[in-house]
Each structure stands twice: as C-alpha cells, then as structure tokens.
Amino acid sequence: MRPLLALALCGCASAPPATAENNPRKPTADDAKAFVARVNEDLKRLFVKSSTADWIKNTYITDDTERNAASANEELLGYQARATKTAAAFKELPLDPDTGRMLYLLRISATAPAPEDAKKRLELTTLAAKLEGHYGSAKDKKGRDLQELSALLRKSRNHDELLDAWVGWHETAREQRPRYQRFVELANEGAREIGFANMGDVWRSSYDIPPDEFEKETDRLWAQVKPLYDGLHCYVRAQLQQQYGKERIPEGKPIPAHVLGNMWAQEWGSIYPLVEPYKGVASLDVTKAIVAQKWDPVRMVKAGEAFFTSMGLDPLPRTFWERSMLVKPRDREVVCHASAWDVQFDDDLRIKMCIRPEEEDLVTIHHELGHDYYFHAYYKLPALYQGGANDGFHEAIGDALTLAMTPAYLKRLGLLEEMPDNPKAVINVQMKDALNKVAFLPFGKLIDQWRWDVFNGKTAPGDYNKAWWALRMKFQGIAAPVARSEQDFDPGAKYHVPANVPYTRYFLARILQFQFYRAMCQAAGHKGPLHQCSFYGSKEAGARLWKMLSMGASRPWPDALEAMTGQRQMDGGALLEYFAPLQAWLLEQNKGLSCGW
C-alpha cells in the first residue's frame, strides 16, 4: 500500500483553482481541461510534500514528526476540498474522455475528505496523525510491542500465554476510541461538503459503479467463495479441539480469536503444524531454511526483485536500496507495518518493513514489491492517473506473485530440499496456502462493512465494539476470547482502522490475484492443474502484466481487467479452480462433523 494515500490523494496548493462563485463566466470544456492540467501539477508537488512528511513520521515517530505530517496533510486536504467543489461546475459539460476521467478521480480520491473550515481540517489531520502514531508506538502493560506480542501468538501453544498476549494488545486501543469517533464526524462533514452522504459513499464510489451496486458486488463475490471458507473453518476447529480441548473450542461454536496464530485471526498460517493434513509429508518449513542459511533482509528483498526481473521487468533503482527501511531501528519508534512507497512520485521506490527471517516476511516482500512495480509502471502518467485501476488491483499484483511461489520456485531458491509430488503433499501445500488466503476472505470483507455502518450512522458510537464482534461472528465464525464491552475499542487494534486505510481492497485482491495468476499462467503456456503453475522466468507473462500496470488509473477497472485476463467481471472462479483439490478433500474430512457456528 502507499501509506496515507487517502490523505495524499487530497491534493492542495497555496492558491485554489477558480470556483464558480468567483468566476461569473459560464465554464467551458476548455476550462475543464485547463483545470485538470493545473490540478495535476499542484497534486504532484503536494503529493511529494505530504508523502515526504509521512515517510519521516512513519520511520521516526515523535510529536514533532506527527505535527509536521498533520500540517502537510492539512494543506493537501484544504486544496482537495476546494478543487473537488470546483470540479462540480464541469460535470454537465461534454468533455473529452481524459478530462472526464480525471474529474471523476478527483472527486472520489479522498478517503478522508476534509471540511472546508480550516480549524476543523487541521483537527482532522492532527487526529489522523495521532491515531496512526499511537498504533505504531503502542505497548501493552508489560511493555511488549505488537511485534513481540504477534511473535508470541505465532509460536506459542500455551493457551494462557496466547490469551494474555491477545488481551494485552487489544487493551492498547481503548484510548483511540474518542479520537476515532471525532475523526469520523469530521470526515463525514467533509464528505457531505463535496456531495456525498458520508465517507462510506466516497469509498464505494471509487469503483466505477454506484455505491449500492458495489456493496452488492462484494456480497456476490463472498457468496461464491464462502463454501470453501466454511469447509476450512470446520476442519480447523476440529483440529484445534485436539490441541486445546472441546471445553475451550466448543463444537458448533465460533473459534476464539486468540488461538489462530494471528492477532486478528485474519490469517491462520502460523497454526499449520496443528492442522497439517498428512504429518511429515513434504517439508514446508521455509522459515527454518531461511534461518539456517542466514538470509538477511537484503537477500530476502533481492529474491523478490529477482522474480520480477525474471519476467523481463526492470531492476529496482539504486535509490531503493539506499532509502528503504528494511529493519527496525534500535534508536527510535517506527511503524513496522509493511508498506510500499514512491515518496517523490517519480520512481522514488521504497519499502518500509521490520523484516524478520521468516517465510511470512518473504511472502510480504513479494507483495510489497508488487506495489512498487505498479508505481514504476505508471509514474510518468499525470498525477491523477498515478494509481491502480482500483485499489484491489494494487493489492492483487504482489499477491499473484506469491501464488507463483510454488514448491518448485522455493526449491530454486534453496529453501525447500524436496519437491512434494504426491497427492498427500498437494493437500499439505494447499492447506498451508488456504490458511492464509482463504481464511482471510471474510475478514477482508467485514472491516469495511463495519466502517460503512459507522460512517452512515447505522452503528452508533455507543455500539462500536458490539457491532464489531457481531460482524466477526457472522462472517468469520470468530468470537472474542474474553468478555468485551464498550470500554474497549477492538477495531482500533487493527492498523487499517486508526490509519484510515480502506480494506475492501484486500478482499478484492484475494479474488483478483487468482484471476491475474491464471491469466499469467495462460500467457506462460502452463498446462495442467492451476496450482502447479509458476510463471517465474516467463517474459510473456511479464508482458501481460506490464500492459495492465502501465495503464494506471487512466481507464475504468473493467478495461484494465480485460487487458490482463480477457474478462470484464471480477470472479471467484479462478480461486475455486486453484483450491479444487483441497475443497474436495475437506468435504470428505468434515463428514460427520457439526460444521457452522
């Protein structure tokens, strides 16, 4: 993700474009064209100013850097609010496609629209900086940060330790609640000023279809893939019962959130040893190999870069290696949450990570480099076109690469000693993939479902936590491990809520990545089951990918999807095709079990 793109895409300049109020002449199509040209220039300059401040704030958390970032973003937000209102004067004119597209993108670009009132605008950006800063520097009552607590959840099998770590981190979010409530009030005010009912309508309008239709589209996609998730949930719960007992993991009930190896129970890959279908069939312990071979962060990133260059794409620029943050500094607080950047919107590619010698981080590196190569493909386009076809596209690129990290690819890297080539090994590999990619699907959908309901008032501030756990129960079949109340603010314990990063993009990415993957496999000439394909080294797959990446946001996403896949509709079919062996196996394993919750 490009950090705080929500704010960075709210451009501003010291002098706003002329408005209908101060320009009595009726606007023309030529005026609209000149307007977007000026806005693109202003945005480019101010994106750089805001992004630079955000980079410093993320890599050096202090009150000063938070205040500096808030000020830079306040300037951006002010300009964006004025420019968006000016853009409305042109919407009834017959415009050329480029001008019309840019005016649309300007209108829906702000994920935190700012009120026109300067004091409220500064309050909004100050709250945004404090929300993210608190998350990045938070520690529980025992002084443990998120990295330490997350490591415990990944590795421990002691129920009480897991519970203590889960509770400790979630308690850190309590004081975020009033900040977030006020943040929503201000952003909703800004949304109304630019013609939207609330901030959720702004977000859903960014998908080239009406907001209500987009929500139905996510429901359709979820319905396609839900049976596979339900089968995985049933099997995993039965295996966890063997580890922790049915008194802690009851039959036919939601799974407690703290036993799935992840702070938010969003991905379950860390509990693979507990649910491994065929014990000892095919060694899949990539982390063990990374540690044993003493891979350092640079070597891990070089491996990711090599995948892209094998497909004919450019090497990363020299400045990437000079300016990225690959390890957690010892002398200051930073936001370790992995992210990709083009700080100067001019091929100034970077990633920010606190890389650990673990398979999870190797996968994340491939994902983040997908963002950077997208930035690289479109950085010469006008500022308003410097984005993905939709935000799900941006997330899906790197994820499609991670699907191609097959056992054959990992063996090529020297991280697997043997090639699993029998049906039992296939199920093991697919189970490991599904624990991350399939388990994530309902979580990816519910985060924004919760926020849409908050933004439109369906969920009142006094019901934040109640509504959060109701959705987690409905979609994930996950429950809080201890009693929760409205003194808690458990949504704030997930980075993307305090950082105000829309999350449906990750749900869409889990669908789109399989469509992209299948398309690149077809371009590479792959024959056989989809899950066996790796397009590493395929220049044809690279050309198909580059064709889509270089479009940026210049065309509606169905056009970009068609350029890549030949399809104009997002579809879960490729995901189901990929996991067909596992889904059939789960149906057999779950016979006689009390599935559901």
Coordinates of C-alpha atoms in Angstrom, one line a residue, residues 29-313:
A29 CA -14.9 22.2 -21.8
D30 CA -11.6 24.1 -22.4
D31 CA -11.8 25.5 -18.9
A32 CA -12.2 21.9 -17.6
K33 CA -9.2 20.7 -19.5
A34 CA -7.1 23.6 -18.2
F35 CA -8.4 23.0 -14.7
V36 CA -7.3 19.3 -14.6
A37 CA -3.9 20.2 -16.1
R38 CA -3.3 22.7 -13.2
V39 CA -4.6 20.3 -10.6
N40 CA -2.2 17.6 -11.8
E41 CA 0.7 20.0 -11.4
D42 CA -0.4 21.0 -8.0
L43 CA -1.1 17.5 -6.9
K44 CA 2.3 16.2 -8.0
R45 CA 4.1 18.9 -6.0
L46 CA 2.0 18.5 -2.9
F47 CA 1.9 14.7 -3.0
V48 CA 5.6 14.8 -2.7
K49 CA 5.5 17.2 0.3
S50 CA 2.9 15.2 2.1
S51 CA 4.5 11.8 1.3
T52 CA 7.9 13.0 2.5
A53 CA 6.4 14.1 5.8
D54 CA 4.5 10.8 6.1
W55 CA 7.7 8.8 5.4
I56 CA 9.5 10.7 8.2
K57 CA 6.6 10.3 10.6
N58 CA 6.4 6.5 9.9
T59 CA 10.2 6.0 10.3
Y60 CA 10.7 8.3 13.2
I61 CA 7.6 8.6 15.4
T62 CA 7.7 11.8 17.6
D63 CA 5.3 14.5 18.5
D64 CA 7.2 16.8 16.1
T65 CA 7.0 14.4 13.1
E66 CA 3.3 13.8 13.7
R67 CA 2.7 17.5 13.8
N68 CA 4.7 18.1 10.7
A69 CA 2.8 15.3 8.8
A70 CA -0.5 16.7 10.0
S71 CA 0.4 20.2 8.7
A72 CA 1.4 18.9 5.3
N73 CA -1.7 16.8 5.0
E74 CA -3.9 19.7 6.2
E75 CA -2.6 21.7 3.3
L76 CA -3.4 18.9 0.9
L77 CA -6.8 18.4 2.3
G78 CA -7.7 22.1 2.0
Y79 CA -6.8 22.2 -1.6
Q80 CA -8.6 19.0 -2.4
A81 CA -11.8 20.2 -0.8
R82 CA -11.7 23.4 -2.9
A83 CA -10.7 21.6 -6.1
T84 CA -13.4 19.0 -5.7
K85 CA -16.0 21.7 -5.4
T86 CA -14.7 23.5 -8.4
A87 CA -14.8 20.2 -10.4
A88 CA -18.6 20.0 -9.8
A89 CA -19.0 23.0 -12.1
F90 CA -17.8 21.0 -15.1
K91 CA -19.8 17.8 -14.6
E92 CA -22.6 18.6 -17.1
L93 CA -20.3 19.6 -19.9
P94 CA -19.4 17.4 -22.9
L95 CA -15.9 16.5 -22.0
D96 CA -13.1 14.5 -23.7
P97 CA -12.6 11.1 -22.1
D98 CA -9.3 12.1 -20.3
T99 CA -10.8 15.2 -18.7
G100 CA -13.9 13.4 -17.7
R101 CA -11.9 10.6 -16.1
M102 CA -9.6 12.9 -14.2
L103 CA -12.5 14.9 -12.8
Y104 CA -14.1 11.7 -11.6
L105 CA -10.9 10.5 -10.0
L106 CA -10.5 13.9 -8.3
R107 CA -14.0 13.7 -6.8
I108 CA -13.6 10.2 -5.3
S109 CA -9.9 10.4 -4.4
A110 CA -10.2 11.5 -0.8
T111 CA -10.7 8.6 1.7
A112 CA -10.8 11.2 4.5
P113 CA -12.5 14.3 2.9
A114 CA -11.6 17.4 4.8
P115 CA -14.1 20.1 6.0
E116 CA -13.6 23.4 4.4
D117 CA -13.3 25.1 7.8
A118 CA -9.5 25.4 8.4
K119 CA -9.7 24.7 12.1
K120 CA -11.6 21.5 11.6
R121 CA -9.3 20.5 8.7
L122 CA -6.3 20.8 11.0
E123 CA -8.1 18.9 13.7
L124 CA -8.8 16.1 11.2
T125 CA -5.2 15.8 10.1
T126 CA -4.0 16.0 13.7
L127 CA -6.3 13.2 14.7
A128 CA -5.2 11.1 11.8
A129 CA -1.5 11.5 12.7
K130 CA -2.2 10.8 16.4
L131 CA -4.3 7.7 15.6
E132 CA -1.6 6.2 13.5
G133 CA 1.2 7.3 15.7
H134 CA -0.4 5.8 18.8
Y135 CA -0.8 2.5 17.0
G136 CA 2.8 2.5 15.9
S137 CA 4.3 3.2 19.3
A138 CA 1.8 1.3 21.5
K139 CA 2.9 -1.2 24.1
D140 CA 0.9 -3.3 26.5
K141 CA 1.0 -3.0 30.3
K142 CA 4.1 -5.3 30.3
G143 CA 5.9 -3.1 27.8
R144 CA 5.5 -5.5 24.9
D145 CA 5.0 -4.0 21.4
L146 CA 3.0 -5.5 18.6
Q147 CA 6.0 -7.3 17.1
E148 CA 6.7 -9.2 20.3
L149 CA 3.1 -10.0 21.0
S150 CA 2.5 -11.2 17.4
A151 CA 5.5 -13.4 17.6
L152 CA 4.1 -15.0 20.8
L153 CA 0.8 -15.6 19.1
R154 CA 2.5 -17.2 16.1
K155 CA 4.7 -19.5 18.1
S156 CA 3.2 -20.3 21.5
R157 CA 0.8 -23.2 22.0
N158 CA 0.2 -22.3 25.6
H159 CA -3.5 -21.2 25.9
D160 CA -2.9 -18.8 28.8
E161 CA 0.0 -17.1 27.1
L162 CA -2.0 -16.6 23.9
L163 CA -4.9 -15.1 25.8
D164 CA -2.6 -12.8 27.8
A165 CA -0.9 -11.5 24.5
W166 CA -4.3 -11.0 22.8
V167 CA -5.8 -9.1 25.7
G168 CA -2.6 -7.0 26.2
W169 CA -2.6 -5.7 22.6
H170 CA -6.3 -5.1 22.4
E171 CA -6.2 -3.0 25.6
T172 CA -3.8 -0.6 23.9
A173 CA -6.6 0.5 21.6
R174 CA -9.0 1.7 24.2
E175 CA -7.8 5.3 24.3
Q176 CA -8.2 5.5 20.5
R177 CA -12.0 5.4 20.7
P178 CA -12.8 9.1 21.3
R179 CA -10.2 10.1 18.7
Y180 CA -11.7 7.8 16.1
Q181 CA -15.3 8.9 16.8
R182 CA -14.3 12.6 16.3
F183 CA -12.3 11.7 13.2
V184 CA -15.4 10.1 11.7
E185 CA -17.5 13.1 12.5
L186 CA -15.1 15.4 10.7
A187 CA -14.5 13.2 7.7
N188 CA -18.3 12.8 7.3
E189 CA -18.7 16.5 7.4
G190 CA -16.1 16.8 4.6
A191 CA -17.8 14.1 2.6
R192 CA -21.1 16.0 2.8
E193 CA -19.5 19.2 1.6
I194 CA -18.4 17.5 -1.6
G195 CA -21.8 16.0 -2.3
F196 CA -21.7 12.6 -0.7
A197 CA -23.9 11.3 2.1
N198 CA -21.0 10.1 4.2
M199 CA -17.4 8.8 4.0
G200 CA -18.5 5.3 3.1
D201 CA -20.2 6.6 0.0
V202 CA -17.0 8.2 -1.0
W203 CA -15.1 5.0 -0.7
R204 CA -17.7 2.8 -2.5
S205 CA -17.9 5.4 -5.3
S206 CA -14.3 4.8 -6.3
Y207 CA -15.1 1.5 -8.2
D208 CA -16.7 3.0 -11.3
I209 CA -20.2 1.8 -10.3
P210 CA -22.8 3.2 -7.9
P211 CA -22.0 2.7 -4.2
D212 CA -25.0 0.4 -3.5
E213 CA -24.2 -1.8 -6.5
F214 CA -20.6 -2.1 -5.3
E215 CA -21.7 -3.4 -1.9
K216 CA -23.9 -6.0 -3.7
E217 CA -20.9 -6.9 -5.9
T218 CA -18.8 -7.7 -2.8
D219 CA -21.7 -9.8 -1.4
R220 CA -21.8 -11.7 -4.7
L221 CA -18.1 -12.5 -4.6
W222 CA -18.3 -13.6 -1.0
A223 CA -21.2 -15.9 -1.8
Q224 CA -19.0 -17.5 -4.5
V225 CA -16.2 -18.4 -2.1
K226 CA -18.0 -18.9 1.2
P227 CA -18.5 -22.7 0.9
L228 CA -14.7 -23.1 0.7
Y229 CA -14.2 -21.0 3.8
D230 CA -16.9 -22.8 5.7
G231 CA -15.2 -26.2 5.0
L232 CA -11.8 -24.8 6.1
H233 CA -13.3 -23.4 9.3
C234 CA -15.0 -26.7 10.2
Y235 CA -11.8 -28.7 9.7
V236 CA -9.5 -26.2 11.6
R237 CA -11.9 -26.1 14.5
A238 CA -11.8 -29.9 14.8
Q239 CA -8.0 -29.9 14.8
L240 CA -7.8 -27.1 17.4
Q241 CA -10.1 -29.1 19.7
Q242 CA -7.4 -31.8 19.8
Q243 CA -4.9 -29.2 20.9
Y244 CA -6.9 -27.2 23.4
G245 CA -9.9 -29.4 24.2
K246 CA -13.6 -29.0 23.4
E247 CA -14.2 -27.1 26.6
R248 CA -12.1 -24.2 25.1
I249 CA -13.0 -24.9 21.4
P250 CA -16.7 -26.0 21.6
E251 CA -18.4 -28.0 18.9
G252 CA -20.6 -25.9 16.6
K253 CA -19.4 -22.6 18.1
P254 CA -17.2 -19.8 16.8
I255 CA -13.4 -20.2 17.2
P256 CA -11.9 -18.0 19.9
A257 CA -9.8 -15.3 18.2
H258 CA -6.6 -15.9 20.1
V259 CA -5.8 -19.5 19.0
L260 CA -5.4 -19.0 15.3
G261 CA -1.8 -17.7 15.3
N262 CA -2.6 -14.1 14.3
M263 CA -3.5 -11.1 16.4
W264 CA -6.7 -10.5 14.4
A265 CA -7.3 -14.1 13.3
Q266 CA -7.2 -12.8 9.8
E267 CA -4.6 -15.4 8.5
W268 CA -4.0 -18.8 10.1
G269 CA -0.8 -19.9 8.5
S270 CA 1.1 -20.0 11.8
I271 CA -1.1 -22.9 13.1
Y272 CA -0.3 -25.1 10.1
P273 CA 1.7 -27.5 12.3
L274 CA -1.5 -28.1 14.4
V275 CA -3.7 -28.7 11.4
E276 CA -1.3 -30.3 8.9
P277 CA -3.3 -32.9 7.0
Y278 CA -0.6 -35.5 6.5
K279 CA 2.1 -35.2 9.1
G280 CA 5.7 -35.2 7.8
V281 CA 4.7 -35.4 4.1
A282 CA 6.8 -32.8 2.3
S283 CA 8.8 -30.4 4.4
L284 CA 7.2 -27.0 4.1
D285 CA 9.3 -25.2 6.9
V286 CA 10.7 -22.4 4.8
T287 CA 11.4 -20.3 7.9
K288 CA 13.7 -23.0 9.2
A289 CA 15.7 -22.9 5.9
I290 CA 15.8 -19.0 5.9
V291 CA 17.2 -19.1 9.4
A292 CA 19.6 -21.9 8.8
Q293 CA 21.0 -20.3 5.7
K294 CA 21.3 -16.9 7.5
W295 CA 19.3 -15.0 4.9
D296 CA 19.4 -11.3 5.9
P297 CA 16.8 -8.7 4.9
V298 CA 18.7 -7.6 1.8
R299 CA 18.9 -11.1 0.5
M300 CA 15.2 -11.6 1.1
V301 CA 14.3 -8.5 -0.9
K302 CA 16.8 -9.4 -3.6
A303 CA 14.9 -12.7 -4.0
G304 CA 11.7 -10.8 -4.5
E305 CA 13.3 -8.4 -7.1
A306 CA 14.7 -11.4 -9.0
F307 CA 11.2 -12.7 -9.6
F308 CA 10.1 -9.5 -11.3
T309 CA 13.3 -9.2 -13.4
S310 CA 13.0 -12.9 -14.5
M311 CA 9.8 -11.8 -16.2
G312 CA 11.5 -9.0 -18.1
L313 CA 10.7 -6.1 -15.7

